[in-house]
Amino acid sequence: MTLEQKLEILGGAARYDASCASSGPGNPGVCHSWADDGRCISLLKVLFTNHCLYDCAYCANRRSNAGPRAAFTVTEVVDLTLDFYRRNYIEGLFLSSGVFRSPDNTMEAMVAVARSLRLEKGFRGYIHLKAIPGADPKLVRAAGLYADRLSVNIELPSRSSLEALAPDKTAESIFRPMRQIAGESTNALAVAAHHRSLVPRFAPSGQSTQMIVGASPETDLDILRLSSKLYSSYGLKRVYYSAYIPVNDDKRLPALVGPPLKREHRLYQSDWLYRFYGFSPDELLDPGRPYLDEELDPKASWALRHPEVFPLDINRAPGALLLRVPGLGPRSQEKILAARRVSRLRRQDLKAMGAVVKKAEPFLSFDGDWAPVRPTAEALRALLIDPSARRKDPGQGELFA
Ligand code: SF4
C-alpha cells in the first residue's frame, strides 16, 4: 500500500474525533483546531492504524466491520508530519489510533512518533496525542513529556452505556489516565512555579475529551453534570460533544433521523455558560426538565424561567448578574462596568456597550426606569428564539450576545 493510500484511509478514519474538525475531502488528513490563545491551527489528523481489537458499537473502525485497513510505521508518520509542516500545510500533528495488539503496544508506537519528532527531528510544532484507555501509566507519562495536549475520549456518558456499547473498555481504563494527566500537569506547573526558567513540561496545553451525544439514553442534564465534573475534578481544558452519526447497523444503537446537531449545539452553549458565565448545570436543567430547549439558547431559556430576577438595573446590578441578561456577553458586561464608574448609563447607551439591544432591553431598567412597552411572555420568547442554531465553535466570540 502506498503512503498516499494509507493517508486516505487513516485520515478518513480519524474524522469522527470532534476535537479537531476535518477539512473535507480535498485535504485528506488535514484538520483545524483551536490553540490555547484562540488561534485556529491546521493539524495533520490521522490514526496510526484503523485496525482495532475492540468492537465499540458506534465506531466505523470496530473489529467486526469490513473495510480497508491500514497502519503507518513510526517513520512514516514522522516524515509525513515534517513534510507537511515544511510545506506550511500544517502547524502540528493530531494522532489517534485503533487498538492493535494491545493498548500498550499502540501507545508505545504513538509515543515513539512524538519522541522522534521532538528529540531526533527538533520539531517545534503542536502535538496532540490520544491516550489509549488501558495503556501503562509510564507510557501516558512519556506521551505527556512530548505532546502539547493529551486526550482520553470518554465517548459514552455513563458506565452502563459503556458496558452496553463499548464492552472492551472499562470506566477505570478511561478515568485512570485522566486522573494521571491531571496530577502530572499539576506537578509540572508546581515545579515550573519554583524554577522560573523551566517551562512546565507535561502536556502544557492540558487535556480534553469527547462525548458522543445521542448514541445512548443519557439526558442533557446527565451529560452536563458529567462534563462539569470533568472540568472541576480533572482540570479538563475542553469537553467536545459529538452528535452521534450512525455508521453501523447495530440493534444496540438508536434509529435516528439524522445526527442530533441542534442538541450538540445547545450542549456546547451550556458548557460555555458554566465555564464562563457562572451558571451550574442544575440551574440550566433539572430532573423534571432534563433536555435543553432546541429553539432557545440555554441562557435565554433560563432568563424566561426566572422573571423574578428581572429587570436588573444596569447602573446598580452586580456584574455577575449582568452576564445573565440575554443580549449581554462578557465584553458588553465589561464595558458597562467601566462606563458606569464614570457616568450613569441611559437607555440610548446600550448599543454603544455592545449589547444586542432588542434582546437585552426588556430585561434591564435604567435607574428604575423599565422598558416603556413590556412584551408578553410569549412575545419575549419569540424575540429570543435563535433561528440560527448553527454549529459554531463556542470558543470563538460571544454566543449569547
Ligand atoms: S477502541 Fe476506538 S477505534 Fe477501536 S472500536 Fe472502540 S472507538 Fe473504535
mmCIF file of C-alpha atoms and ligand atoms in Angstrom:
data_model
loop_
_atom_site.group_PDB
_atom_site.id
_atom_site.type_symbol
_atom_site.label_atom_id
_atom_site.label_comp_id
_atom_site.label_asym_id
_atom_site.label_seq_id
_atom_site.Cartn_x
_atom_site.Cartn_y
_atom_site.Cartn_z
ATOM 1 C CA MET A 1 0.000 0.000 0.000
ATOM 2 C CA THR A 2 1.378 3.445 -0.879
ATOM 3 C CA LEU A 3 1.738 6.220 1.653
ATOM 4 C CA GLU A 4 -0.990 8.198 -0.164
ATOM 5 C CA GLN A 5 -3.397 5.260 0.133
ATOM 6 C CA LYS A 6 -2.618 4.950 3.851
ATOM 7 C CA LEU A 7 -3.173 8.680 4.292
ATOM 8 C CA GLU A 8 -6.515 8.442 2.503
ATOM 9 C CA ILE A 9 -7.692 5.585 4.770
ATOM 10 C CA LEU A 10 -6.218 6.756 8.067
ATOM 11 C CA GLY A 11 -7.013 10.443 7.535
ATOM 12 C CA GLY A 12 -10.631 9.488 6.695
ATOM 13 C CA ALA A 13 -10.852 7.140 9.701
ATOM 14 C CA ALA A 14 -9.797 9.945 12.075
ATOM 15 C CA ARG A 15 -12.578 12.317 11.015
ATOM 16 C CA TYR A 16 -15.020 11.314 13.754
ATOM 17 C CA ASP A 17 -12.999 12.953 16.504
ATOM 18 C CA ALA A 18 -14.663 16.286 17.257
ATOM 19 C CA SER A 19 -11.656 17.880 18.953
ATOM 20 C CA CYS A 20 -10.214 18.690 15.551
ATOM 21 C CA ALA A 21 -12.584 19.385 12.646
ATOM 22 C CA SER A 22 -11.615 17.706 9.377
ATOM 23 C CA SER A 23 -11.181 19.975 6.418
ATOM 24 C CA GLY A 24 -13.065 17.863 3.915
ATOM 25 C CA PRO A 25 -12.289 15.581 1.019
ATOM 26 C CA GLY A 26 -9.849 17.936 -0.732
ATOM 27 C CA ASN A 27 -7.362 17.725 2.129
ATOM 28 C CA PRO A 28 -7.114 14.156 3.385
ATOM 29 C CA GLY A 29 -5.655 14.124 6.871
ATOM 30 C CA VAL A 30 -5.713 17.884 7.496
ATOM 31 C CA CYS A 31 -7.992 19.395 10.147
ATOM 32 C CA HIS A 32 -8.293 22.594 12.106
ATOM 33 C CA SER A 33 -8.336 23.015 15.837
ATOM 34 C CA TRP A 34 -8.120 25.909 18.311
ATOM 35 C CA ALA A 35 -4.872 26.675 20.104
ATOM 36 C CA ASP A 36 -4.884 27.924 23.699
ATOM 37 C CA ASP A 37 -4.579 31.521 22.532
ATOM 38 C CA GLY A 38 -7.708 31.166 20.362
ATOM 39 C CA ARG A 39 -5.817 30.862 17.076
ATOM 40 C CA CYS A 40 -7.152 28.425 14.503
ATOM 41 C CA ILE A 41 -4.383 25.959 13.672
ATOM 42 C CA SER A 42 -4.153 23.310 10.960
ATOM 43 C CA LEU A 43 -3.082 19.842 12.020
ATOM 44 C CA LEU A 44 -2.263 16.604 10.286
ATOM 45 C CA LYS A 45 -5.056 14.460 11.755
ATOM 46 C CA VAL A 46 -4.585 10.736 11.299
ATOM 47 C CA LEU A 47 -4.975 7.428 13.038
ATOM 48 C CA PHE A 48 -1.783 5.449 13.482
ATOM 49 C CA THR A 49 -3.865 2.456 12.444
ATOM 50 C CA ASN A 50 -7.553 1.662 11.981
ATOM 51 C CA HIS A 51 -7.006 -1.988 12.913
ATOM 52 C CA CYS A 52 -8.753 -2.437 16.252
ATOM 53 C CA LEU A 53 -9.073 -5.260 18.749
ATOM 54 C CA TYR A 54 -12.177 -3.667 20.213
ATOM 55 C CA ASP A 55 -15.725 -3.707 18.983
ATOM 56 C CA CYS A 56 -17.408 -0.454 20.059
ATOM 57 C CA ALA A 57 -20.942 -0.462 18.630
ATOM 58 C CA TYR A 58 -20.831 3.108 17.230
ATOM 59 C CA CYS A 59 -17.388 3.008 15.606
ATOM 60 C CA ALA A 60 -16.572 2.592 11.926
ATOM 61 C CA ASN A 61 -13.225 1.013 12.835
ATOM 62 C CA ARG A 62 -14.591 -1.677 15.128
ATOM 63 C CA ARG A 63 -13.221 -5.213 14.860
ATOM 64 C CA SER A 64 -16.374 -6.687 13.324
ATOM 65 C CA ASN A 65 -16.570 -4.198 10.430
ATOM 66 C CA ALA A 66 -15.265 -4.993 6.967
ATOM 67 C CA GLY A 67 -13.475 -2.282 5.011
ATOM 68 C CA PRO A 68 -9.951 -1.304 4.139
ATOM 69 C CA ARG A 69 -7.448 -1.387 6.998
ATOM 70 C CA ALA A 70 -4.034 0.214 7.119
ATOM 71 C CA ALA A 71 -1.265 1.049 9.553
ATOM 72 C CA PHE A 72 1.515 3.603 9.370
ATOM 73 C CA THR A 73 5.010 2.965 10.607
ATOM 74 C CA VAL A 74 6.516 5.371 13.120
ATOM 75 C CA THR A 75 8.866 6.707 10.449
ATOM 76 C CA GLU A 76 6.013 7.297 8.023
ATOM 77 C CA VAL A 77 4.051 9.465 10.478
ATOM 78 C CA VAL A 78 7.184 11.382 11.443
ATOM 79 C CA ASP A 79 8.158 12.002 7.800
ATOM 80 C CA LEU A 80 4.604 12.956 6.766
ATOM 81 C CA THR A 81 4.350 15.427 9.641
ATOM 82 C CA LEU A 82 7.686 17.030 8.819
ATOM 83 C CA ASP A 83 6.919 17.135 5.102
ATOM 84 C CA PHE A 84 3.512 18.825 5.620
ATOM 85 C CA TYR A 85 4.984 21.144 8.230
ATOM 86 C CA ARG A 86 7.828 22.312 5.998
ATOM 87 C CA ARG A 87 5.372 22.970 3.180
ATOM 88 C CA ASN A 88 3.303 25.082 5.588
ATOM 89 C CA TYR A 89 0.243 22.831 5.202
ATOM 90 C CA ILE A 90 0.062 22.233 8.947
ATOM 91 C CA GLU A 91 1.208 23.593 12.278
ATOM 92 C CA GLY A 92 1.176 20.289 14.094
ATOM 93 C CA LEU A 93 0.021 16.706 14.458
ATOM 94 C CA PHE A 94 -3.150 15.161 15.900
ATOM 95 C CA LEU A 95 -2.533 11.439 16.335
ATOM 96 C CA SER A 96 -5.097 8.891 17.463
ATOM 97 C CA SER A 97 -5.334 5.148 16.832
ATOM 98 C CA GLY A 98 -7.360 1.977 16.934
ATOM 99 C CA VAL A 99 -6.080 -0.531 19.488
ATOM 100 C CA PHE A 100 -3.844 -3.019 17.704
ATOM 101 C CA ARG A 101 -2.189 -5.919 19.581
ATOM 102 C CA SER A 102 -2.676 -4.200 22.968
ATOM 103 C CA PRO A 103 -3.216 -0.740 24.488
ATOM 104 C CA ASP A 104 0.486 -0.654 25.493
ATOM 105 C CA ASN A 105 1.710 -1.639 22.066
ATOM 106 C CA THR A 106 -0.426 1.091 20.465
ATOM 107 C CA MET A 107 0.574 3.764 22.962
ATOM 108 C CA GLU A 108 4.258 2.846 22.549
ATOM 109 C CA ALA A 109 4.041 3.479 18.811
ATOM 110 C CA MET A 110 2.340 6.844 19.344
ATOM 111 C CA VAL A 111 4.907 7.890 21.940
ATOM 112 C CA ALA A 112 7.685 6.800 19.561
ATOM 113 C CA VAL A 113 6.288 9.194 16.920
ATOM 114 C CA ALA A 114 6.184 12.120 19.337
ATOM 115 C CA ARG A 115 9.606 11.311 20.815
ATOM 116 C CA SER A 116 11.224 11.068 17.399
ATOM 117 C CA LEU A 117 9.640 14.352 16.275
ATOM 118 C CA ARG A 118 10.784 16.217 19.380
ATOM 119 C CA LEU A 119 14.157 14.646 20.195
ATOM 120 C CA GLU A 120 15.525 13.484 16.847
ATOM 121 C CA LYS A 121 13.977 15.995 14.456
ATOM 122 C CA GLY A 122 13.752 19.027 16.714
ATOM 123 C CA PHE A 123 10.060 19.508 15.750
ATOM 124 C CA ARG A 124 8.580 22.569 17.485
ATOM 125 C CA GLY A 125 5.047 22.349 16.145
ATOM 126 C CA TYR A 126 1.940 21.364 18.108
ATOM 127 C CA ILE A 127 1.339 17.715 19.037
ATOM 128 C CA HIS A 128 -1.986 16.330 20.294
ATOM 129 C CA LEU A 129 -1.901 12.631 21.239
ATOM 130 C CA LYS A 130 -4.773 10.392 22.275
ATOM 131 C CA ALA A 131 -4.035 8.400 25.401
ATOM 132 C CA ILE A 132 -5.210 4.861 24.773
ATOM 133 C CA PRO A 133 -7.514 3.579 27.557
ATOM 134 C CA GLY A 134 -5.764 0.807 29.466
ATOM 135 C CA ALA A 135 -2.210 1.873 28.498
ATOM 136 C CA ASP A 136 0.539 1.639 31.135
ATOM 137 C CA PRO A 137 0.853 4.872 33.180
ATOM 138 C CA LYS A 138 4.556 5.038 32.252
ATOM 139 C CA LEU A 139 3.569 5.370 28.602
ATOM 140 C CA VAL A 140 0.972 8.039 29.398
ATOM 141 C CA ARG A 141 3.678 9.911 31.270
ATOM 142 C CA ALA A 142 6.077 9.622 28.334
ATOM 143 C CA ALA A 143 3.322 10.890 25.993
ATOM 144 C CA GLY A 144 2.867 13.982 28.178
ATOM 145 C CA LEU A 145 6.581 14.781 28.005
ATOM 146 C CA TYR A 146 6.434 15.246 24.220
ATOM 147 C CA ALA A 147 2.822 16.242 23.485
ATOM 148 C CA ASP A 148 1.246 19.665 23.953
ATOM 149 C CA ARG A 149 -2.167 18.186 24.600
ATOM 150 C CA LEU A 150 -3.390 14.736 25.603
ATOM 151 C CA SER A 151 -6.928 13.462 25.425
ATOM 152 C CA VAL A 152 -8.751 10.374 26.573
ATOM 153 C CA ASN A 153 -12.157 10.015 24.960
ATOM 154 C CA ILE A 154 -14.973 9.168 27.346
ATOM 155 C CA GLU A 155 -17.310 8.647 24.371
ATOM 156 C CA LEU A 156 -20.278 7.458 26.465
ATOM 157 C CA PRO A 157 -21.681 9.432 29.380
ATOM 158 C CA SER A 158 -22.365 6.541 31.805
ATOM 159 C CA ARG A 159 -20.896 3.231 32.968
ATOM 160 C CA SER A 160 -23.976 1.338 31.837
ATOM 161 C CA SER A 161 -23.744 2.732 28.292
ATOM 162 C CA LEU A 162 -20.047 1.968 28.217
ATOM 163 C CA GLU A 163 -20.774 -1.638 29.182
ATOM 164 C CA ALA A 164 -23.523 -1.908 26.576
ATOM 165 C CA LEU A 165 -21.830 -0.175 23.643
ATOM 166 C CA ALA A 166 -18.080 -0.389 24.303
ATOM 167 C CA PRO A 167 -17.756 -3.646 26.251
ATOM 168 C CA ASP A 168 -13.972 -3.911 25.777
ATOM 169 C CA LYS A 169 -13.372 -0.663 27.683
ATOM 170 C CA THR A 170 -13.962 -0.011 31.363
ATOM 171 C CA ALA A 171 -14.696 3.261 33.111
ATOM 172 C CA GLU A 172 -11.499 2.782 35.121
ATOM 173 C CA SER A 173 -9.399 2.391 31.964
ATOM 174 C CA ILE A 174 -10.654 5.847 30.893
ATOM 175 C CA PHE A 175 -10.636 7.685 34.211
ATOM 176 C CA ARG A 176 -7.250 6.396 35.375
ATOM 177 C CA PRO A 177 -5.243 8.127 32.596
ATOM 178 C CA MET A 178 -7.432 11.229 33.001
ATOM 179 C CA ARG A 179 -6.599 11.344 36.693
ATOM 180 C CA GLN A 180 -2.939 10.745 35.964
ATOM 181 C CA ILE A 181 -2.776 13.512 33.355
ATOM 182 C CA ALA A 182 -4.452 15.939 35.772
ATOM 183 C CA GLY A 183 -1.947 15.025 38.525
ATOM 184 C CA GLU A 184 1.131 15.171 36.284
ATOM 185 C CA SER A 185 0.038 18.547 34.872
ATOM 186 C CA THR A 186 -0.422 19.992 38.350
ATOM 187 C CA ASN A 187 3.024 18.707 39.416
ATOM 188 C CA ALA A 188 4.682 20.134 36.304
ATOM 189 C CA LEU A 189 3.074 23.540 36.942
ATOM 190 C CA ALA A 190 4.204 23.472 40.582
ATOM 191 C CA VAL A 191 7.789 22.665 39.581
ATOM 192 C CA ALA A 192 7.781 25.442 36.960
ATOM 193 C CA ALA A 193 6.452 27.901 39.553
ATOM 194 C CA HIS A 194 9.518 27.234 41.750
ATOM 195 C CA HIS A 195 12.022 27.277 38.897
ATOM 196 C CA ARG A 196 11.039 30.182 36.749
ATOM 197 C CA SER A 197 13.379 29.241 33.914
ATOM 198 C CA LEU A 198 11.530 25.934 33.425
ATOM 199 C CA VAL A 199 8.582 25.622 31.067
ATOM 200 C CA PRO A 200 6.019 23.166 32.547
ATOM 201 C CA ARG A 201 6.780 20.074 30.510
ATOM 202 C CA PHE A 202 3.817 17.845 30.793
ATOM 203 C CA ALA A 203 1.125 18.370 28.177
ATOM 204 C CA PRO A 204 1.273 22.165 28.648
ATOM 205 C CA SER A 205 -1.983 22.637 26.706
ATOM 206 C CA GLY A 206 -3.758 20.290 29.109
ATOM 207 C CA GLN A 207 -6.226 17.536 28.337
ATOM 208 C CA SER A 208 -9.568 17.255 26.584
ATOM 209 C CA THR A 209 -12.169 14.581 25.958
ATOM 210 C CA GLN A 210 -15.088 13.815 23.687
ATOM 211 C CA MET A 211 -18.607 12.565 24.399
ATOM 212 C CA ILE A 212 -20.952 11.154 21.812
ATOM 213 C CA VAL A 213 -24.429 12.683 22.036
ATOM 214 C CA GLY A 214 -27.464 10.616 21.118
ATOM 215 C CA ALA A 215 -25.995 7.086 20.830
ATOM 216 C CA SER A 216 -27.091 6.237 24.381
ATOM 217 C CA PRO A 217 -30.068 7.216 26.578
ATOM 218 C CA GLU A 218 -28.433 9.820 28.856
ATOM 219 C CA THR A 219 -30.236 13.155 29.081
ATOM 220 C CA ASP A 220 -28.676 16.579 28.515
ATOM 221 C CA LEU A 221 -28.667 17.029 32.290
ATOM 222 C CA ASP A 222 -26.673 13.772 32.730
ATOM 223 C CA ILE A 223 -24.188 14.921 30.089
ATOM 224 C CA LEU A 224 -23.784 18.416 31.533
ATOM 225 C CA ARG A 225 -23.360 17.158 35.090
ATOM 226 C CA LEU A 226 -20.642 14.783 33.923
ATOM 227 C CA SER A 227 -18.785 17.370 31.864
ATOM 228 C CA SER A 228 -18.944 19.923 34.674
ATOM 229 C CA LYS A 229 -17.414 17.290 36.993
ATOM 230 C CA LEU A 230 -14.685 16.593 34.441
ATOM 231 C CA TYR A 231 -13.759 20.282 34.345
ATOM 232 C CA SER A 232 -13.668 20.591 38.125
ATOM 233 C CA SER A 233 -12.131 17.218 39.051
ATOM 234 C CA TYR A 234 -9.695 16.636 36.205
ATOM 235 C CA GLY A 235 -8.972 20.193 35.096
ATOM 236 C CA LEU A 236 -10.040 19.500 31.508
ATOM 237 C CA LYS A 237 -9.473 22.289 29.011
ATOM 238 C CA ARG A 238 -12.336 21.228 26.768
ATOM 239 C CA VAL A 239 -15.101 18.684 26.565
ATOM 240 C CA TYR A 240 -16.151 18.122 22.961
ATOM 241 C CA TYR A 241 -19.686 16.982 22.205
ATOM 242 C CA SER A 242 -20.098 14.962 19.073
ATOM 243 C CA ALA A 243 -23.558 14.377 17.613
ATOM 244 C CA TYR A 244 -23.896 10.643 17.017
ATOM 245 C CA ILE A 245 -23.519 9.769 13.331
ATOM 246 C CA PRO A 246 -24.884 6.309 12.563
ATOM 247 C CA VAL A 247 -22.247 4.319 10.673
ATOM 248 C CA ASN A 248 -23.134 0.782 11.774
ATOM 249 C CA ASP A 249 -26.284 -1.239 11.597
ATOM 250 C CA ASP A 250 -26.438 -2.399 15.215
ATOM 251 C CA LYS A 251 -29.546 -3.150 17.292
ATOM 252 C CA ARG A 252 -27.949 -1.629 20.383
ATOM 253 C CA LEU A 253 -27.976 1.800 18.745
ATOM 254 C CA PRO A 254 -30.967 4.137 18.346
ATOM 255 C CA ALA A 255 -32.523 4.712 14.932
ATOM 256 C CA LEU A 256 -32.110 8.471 14.420
ATOM 257 C CA VAL A 257 -33.370 10.521 11.506
ATOM 258 C CA GLY A 258 -30.043 12.371 11.444
ATOM 259 C CA PRO A 259 -27.219 13.400 13.765
ATOM 260 C CA PRO A 260 -28.644 15.490 16.667
ATOM 261 C CA LEU A 261 -26.738 18.626 15.691
ATOM 262 C CA LYS A 262 -29.073 21.089 17.454
ATOM 263 C CA ARG A 263 -28.684 19.147 20.656
ATOM 264 C CA GLU A 264 -24.911 19.181 20.243
ATOM 265 C CA HIS A 265 -25.016 22.956 19.677
ATOM 266 C CA ARG A 266 -27.106 23.603 22.815
ATOM 267 C CA LEU A 267 -24.744 21.433 24.876
ATOM 268 C CA TYR A 268 -21.777 23.493 23.686
ATOM 269 C CA GLN A 269 -23.634 26.675 24.663
ATOM 270 C CA SER A 270 -24.444 25.287 28.108
ATOM 271 C CA ASP A 271 -20.862 24.156 28.596
ATOM 272 C CA TRP A 272 -19.796 27.718 27.794
ATOM 273 C CA LEU A 273 -22.326 29.059 30.294
ATOM 274 C CA TYR A 274 -20.976 27.130 33.242
ATOM 275 C CA ARG A 275 -17.339 27.681 32.347
ATOM 276 C CA PHE A 276 -17.543 31.428 31.722
ATOM 277 C CA TYR A 277 -20.916 32.814 32.831
ATOM 278 C CA GLY A 278 -21.198 31.373 36.352
ATOM 279 C CA PHE A 279 -24.126 29.008 35.674
ATOM 280 C CA SER A 280 -24.244 25.468 37.038
ATOM 281 C CA PRO A 281 -25.770 22.584 35.051
ATOM 282 C CA ASP A 282 -28.520 22.298 37.677
ATOM 283 C CA GLU A 283 -29.602 25.882 37.044
ATOM 284 C CA LEU A 284 -29.973 25.183 33.342
ATOM 285 C CA LEU A 285 -31.864 21.911 33.699
ATOM 286 C CA ASP A 286 -33.496 19.808 36.385
ATOM 287 C CA PRO A 287 -34.734 16.236 36.645
ATOM 288 C CA GLY A 288 -38.250 17.349 35.640
ATOM 289 C CA ARG A 289 -36.908 19.111 32.534
ATOM 290 C CA PRO A 290 -33.718 17.222 31.629
ATOM 291 C CA TYR A 291 -33.389 18.313 27.973
ATOM 292 C CA LEU A 292 -32.299 21.689 26.610
ATOM 293 C CA ASP A 293 -34.791 23.727 24.610
ATOM 294 C CA GLU A 294 -33.831 23.348 20.958
ATOM 295 C CA GLU A 295 -35.485 26.650 19.983
ATOM 296 C CA LEU A 296 -33.971 28.866 22.663
ATOM 297 C CA ASP A 297 -30.371 29.202 23.713
ATOM 298 C CA PRO A 298 -29.932 27.998 27.314
ATOM 299 C CA LYS A 299 -29.271 31.460 28.722
ATOM 300 C CA ALA A 300 -32.414 32.940 27.187
ATOM 301 C CA SER A 301 -34.342 29.902 28.379
ATOM 302 C CA TRP A 302 -33.068 30.437 31.943
ATOM 303 C CA ALA A 303 -33.974 34.147 31.828
ATOM 304 C CA LEU A 304 -37.545 33.380 30.728
ATOM 305 C CA ARG A 305 -37.963 30.910 33.583
ATOM 306 C CA HIS A 306 -36.730 33.471 36.138
ATOM 307 C CA PRO A 307 -38.855 36.610 35.761
ATOM 308 C CA GLU A 308 -38.283 37.305 39.487
ATOM 309 C CA VAL A 309 -34.636 38.249 38.738
ATOM 310 C CA PHE A 310 -35.542 40.959 36.200
ATOM 311 C CA PRO A 311 -35.455 43.793 35.440
ATOM 312 C CA LEU A 312 -31.873 44.372 36.547
ATOM 313 C CA ASP A 313 -30.820 47.974 36.962
ATOM 314 C CA ILE A 314 -27.948 48.499 34.570
ATOM 315 C CA ASN A 315 -26.406 51.120 36.865
ATOM 316 C CA ARG A 316 -26.506 49.015 40.036
ATOM 317 C CA ALA A 317 -26.701 45.287 39.249
ATOM 318 C CA PRO A 318 -23.698 43.147 40.213
ATOM 319 C CA GLY A 319 -21.513 42.224 37.239
ATOM 320 C CA ALA A 320 -22.203 38.508 37.682
ATOM 321 C CA LEU A 321 -25.941 39.114 37.228
ATOM 322 C CA LEU A 322 -25.458 41.341 34.177
ATOM 323 C CA LEU A 323 -23.875 38.308 32.482
ATOM 324 C CA ARG A 324 -27.214 36.567 32.838
ATOM 325 C CA VAL A 325 -29.084 39.155 30.780
ATOM 326 C CA PRO A 326 -29.917 37.920 27.263
ATOM 327 C CA GLY A 327 -28.090 40.089 24.753
ATOM 328 C CA LEU A 328 -25.158 40.840 27.075
ATOM 329 C CA GLY A 329 -21.871 38.925 26.974
ATOM 330 C CA PRO A 330 -18.581 39.316 28.853
ATOM 331 C CA ARG A 331 -17.371 42.117 26.582
ATOM 332 C CA SER A 332 -20.549 44.179 26.950
ATOM 333 C CA GLN A 333 -20.581 43.450 30.697
ATOM 334 C CA GLU A 334 -17.020 44.799 30.978
ATOM 335 C CA LYS A 335 -17.944 47.919 29.004
ATOM 336 C CA ILE A 336 -20.970 48.546 31.200
ATOM 337 C CA LEU A 337 -18.967 48.142 34.419
ATOM 338 C CA ALA A 338 -16.265 50.509 33.127
ATOM 339 C CA ALA A 339 -18.726 53.112 31.804
ATOM 340 C CA ARG A 340 -20.899 53.253 34.923
ATOM 341 C CA ARG A 341 -17.860 54.085 37.076
ATOM 342 C CA VAL A 342 -17.809 57.492 35.410
ATOM 343 C CA SER A 343 -21.406 58.185 34.399
ATOM 344 C CA ARG A 344 -24.994 56.966 34.646
ATOM 345 C CA LEU A 345 -25.953 54.750 31.753
ATOM 346 C CA ARG A 346 -29.070 55.616 29.803
ATOM 347 C CA ARG A 347 -31.236 53.520 27.519
ATOM 348 C CA GLN A 348 -29.630 55.097 24.449
ATOM 349 C CA ASP A 349 -26.153 53.995 25.661
ATOM 350 C CA LEU A 350 -26.985 50.311 25.423
ATOM 351 C CA LYS A 351 -25.904 49.908 21.793
ATOM 352 C CA ALA A 352 -22.516 51.512 22.452
ATOM 353 C CA MET A 353 -21.986 48.912 25.195
ATOM 354 C CA GLY A 354 -22.037 46.179 22.534
ATOM 355 C CA ALA A 355 -25.401 44.771 23.681
ATOM 356 C CA VAL A 356 -27.959 43.182 21.389
ATOM 357 C CA VAL A 357 -30.430 45.920 22.247
ATOM 358 C CA LYS A 358 -33.643 44.131 21.214
ATOM 359 C CA LYS A 359 -32.845 41.155 23.433
ATOM 360 C CA ALA A 360 -31.333 42.970 26.407
ATOM 361 C CA GLU A 361 -33.719 45.916 26.786
ATOM 362 C CA PRO A 362 -36.735 44.019 28.165
ATOM 363 C CA PHE A 363 -34.544 42.659 30.986
ATOM 364 C CA LEU A 364 -32.952 45.963 32.075
ATOM 365 C CA SER A 365 -34.025 49.105 33.856
ATOM 366 C CA PHE A 366 -32.167 52.413 33.878
ATOM 367 C CA ASP A 367 -32.167 53.991 37.342
ATOM 368 C CA GLY A 368 -35.566 52.448 37.972
ATOM 369 C CA ASP A 369 -36.956 53.206 34.533
ATOM 370 C CA TRP A 370 -38.028 49.913 32.898
ATOM 371 C CA ALA A 371 -38.894 49.322 29.230
ATOM 372 C CA PRO A 372 -41.736 51.627 28.129
ATOM 373 C CA VAL A 373 -43.531 48.739 26.406
ATOM 374 C CA ARG A 374 -43.037 45.353 28.046
ATOM 375 C CA PRO A 375 -43.550 42.338 25.813
ATOM 376 C CA THR A 376 -45.738 39.470 26.971
ATOM 377 C CA ALA A 377 -44.020 36.195 27.933
ATOM 378 C CA GLU A 378 -44.951 34.748 24.519
ATOM 379 C CA ALA A 379 -43.630 37.784 22.643
ATOM 380 C CA LEU A 380 -40.438 37.669 24.677
ATOM 381 C CA ARG A 381 -39.929 34.020 23.814
ATOM 382 C CA ALA A 382 -40.490 34.779 20.117
ATOM 383 C CA LEU A 383 -37.968 37.618 20.359
ATOM 384 C CA LEU A 384 -35.358 35.372 21.926
ATOM 385 C CA ILE A 385 -35.747 32.377 19.639
ATOM 386 C CA ASP A 386 -32.477 31.826 17.926
ATOM 387 C CA PRO A 387 -33.183 30.922 14.321
ATOM 388 C CA SER A 388 -29.583 30.136 13.512
ATOM 389 C CA ALA A 389 -28.889 27.289 15.988
ATOM 390 C CA ARG A 390 -25.953 26.616 13.790
ATOM 391 C CA ARG A 391 -22.834 24.648 14.526
ATOM 392 C CA LYS A 392 -20.176 27.011 15.673
ATOM 393 C CA ASP A 393 -17.168 26.541 17.862
ATOM 394 C CA PRO A 394 -18.240 28.212 21.096
ATOM 395 C CA GLY A 395 -14.632 29.071 21.861
ATOM 396 C CA GLN A 396 -14.898 31.818 19.307
ATOM 397 C CA GLY A 397 -16.767 35.010 20.090
ATOM 398 C CA GLU A 398 -19.789 35.632 22.234
ATOM 399 C CA LEU A 399 -22.512 33.154 21.569
ATOM 400 C CA PHE A 400 -25.020 34.869 23.769
ATOM 401 C CA ALA A 401 -24.763 38.475 22.738
HETATM 402 S S1 SF4 B 1 -11.405 1.381 20.643
HETATM 403 FE FE1 SF4 B 1 -11.607 3.247 19.415
HETATM 404 S S2 SF4 B 1 -11.109 2.605 17.324
HETATM 405 FE FE2 SF4 B 1 -11.475 0.738 18.491
HETATM 406 S S3 SF4 B 1 -13.632 0.241 18.125
HETATM 407 FE FE3 SF4 B 1 -13.550 1.430 20.020
HETATM 408 S S4 SF4 B 1 -13.851 3.593 19.382
HETATM 409 FE FE4 SF4 B 1 -13.298 2.369 17.543
#
